């Protein structure tokens, strides 16, 4: 009954996600930004329906403990299956004493179900760990970047970070900041003395963070203050300009303070993307998926 309920709800949600999935832009709007999770390993088709049979030989050496070695998956299944058979034979041949039987209430169906949760918890713990750190069963093409990978690649954007905290909501990322339709480019900020400034990235457990611009030595050279009356290093005073390299705004520079502040705030989140918020009526709140 439990398996039927889980399979039924999972398949129903998967069919719904497939119905609303748009595979037209796998680069800027991949499946994991839309809240769709692939069915598993070795699947490369855009809708996750076909798949491919891939023979894998089990690995029994020390490399078996590498989560990125597919052979470890086969060997672990063989080992667990063998252990399960041996445990079944043990239970068939050994009967518990009466005191232990009554003390643990082995005749109660609720006891049987609750004790089975231990095995399910162990499997869920392993899956959660591999999802967090990444493994051969959770490729980033299907499940998105991991906590240790997200800001090392093209999707250098805090909205894609699995570890983001603060006030986020459930649902697909596209419902939060919108559909990414273009990359504006990499912003380079400089003050009037020509020093290159770097925007202090927003930590993952903050929703609001002051805009701070530091030089190569980590010295604060400019900021966007909460109160202008207390400002000593505002972008107007320091004369900060921004110039883009690559993307849609390649070689374009801005010095107008309001425009400069806008891109400095957006640079807090990482790379700057052009986002379509109208199509899905996105509300600008970070989402917790994937």
CSV table of C-alpha atoms in Angstrom, one decimal, residues 7 27 55 79 86 104 112 125-126 139 161 178 198 285 290:
chain,number,residue,atom,x,y,z
A,7,UNK,CA,4.6,5.6,-6.8
A,27,UNK,CA,21.5,26.4,-21.3
A,55,UNK,CA,26.1,-2.1,-18.9
A,79,UNK,CA,26.1,-6.6,-1.5
A,86,UNK,CA,21.2,-13.9,4.5
A,104,UNK,CA,9.4,-5.7,21.4
A,112,UNK,CA,6.9,-4.0,11.9
A,125,UNK,CA,20.4,9.5,4.4
A,126,UNK,CA,22.7,8.1,1.8
A,139,UNK,CA,24.5,14.4,-12.3
A,161,UNK,CA,22.8,28.0,-5.0
A,178,UNK,CA,12.1,34.7,-13.6
A,198,UNK,CA,35.0,43.9,-6.6
A,285,UNK,CA,11.6,35.6,-4.1
A,290,UNK,CA,16.3,22.2,-6.8
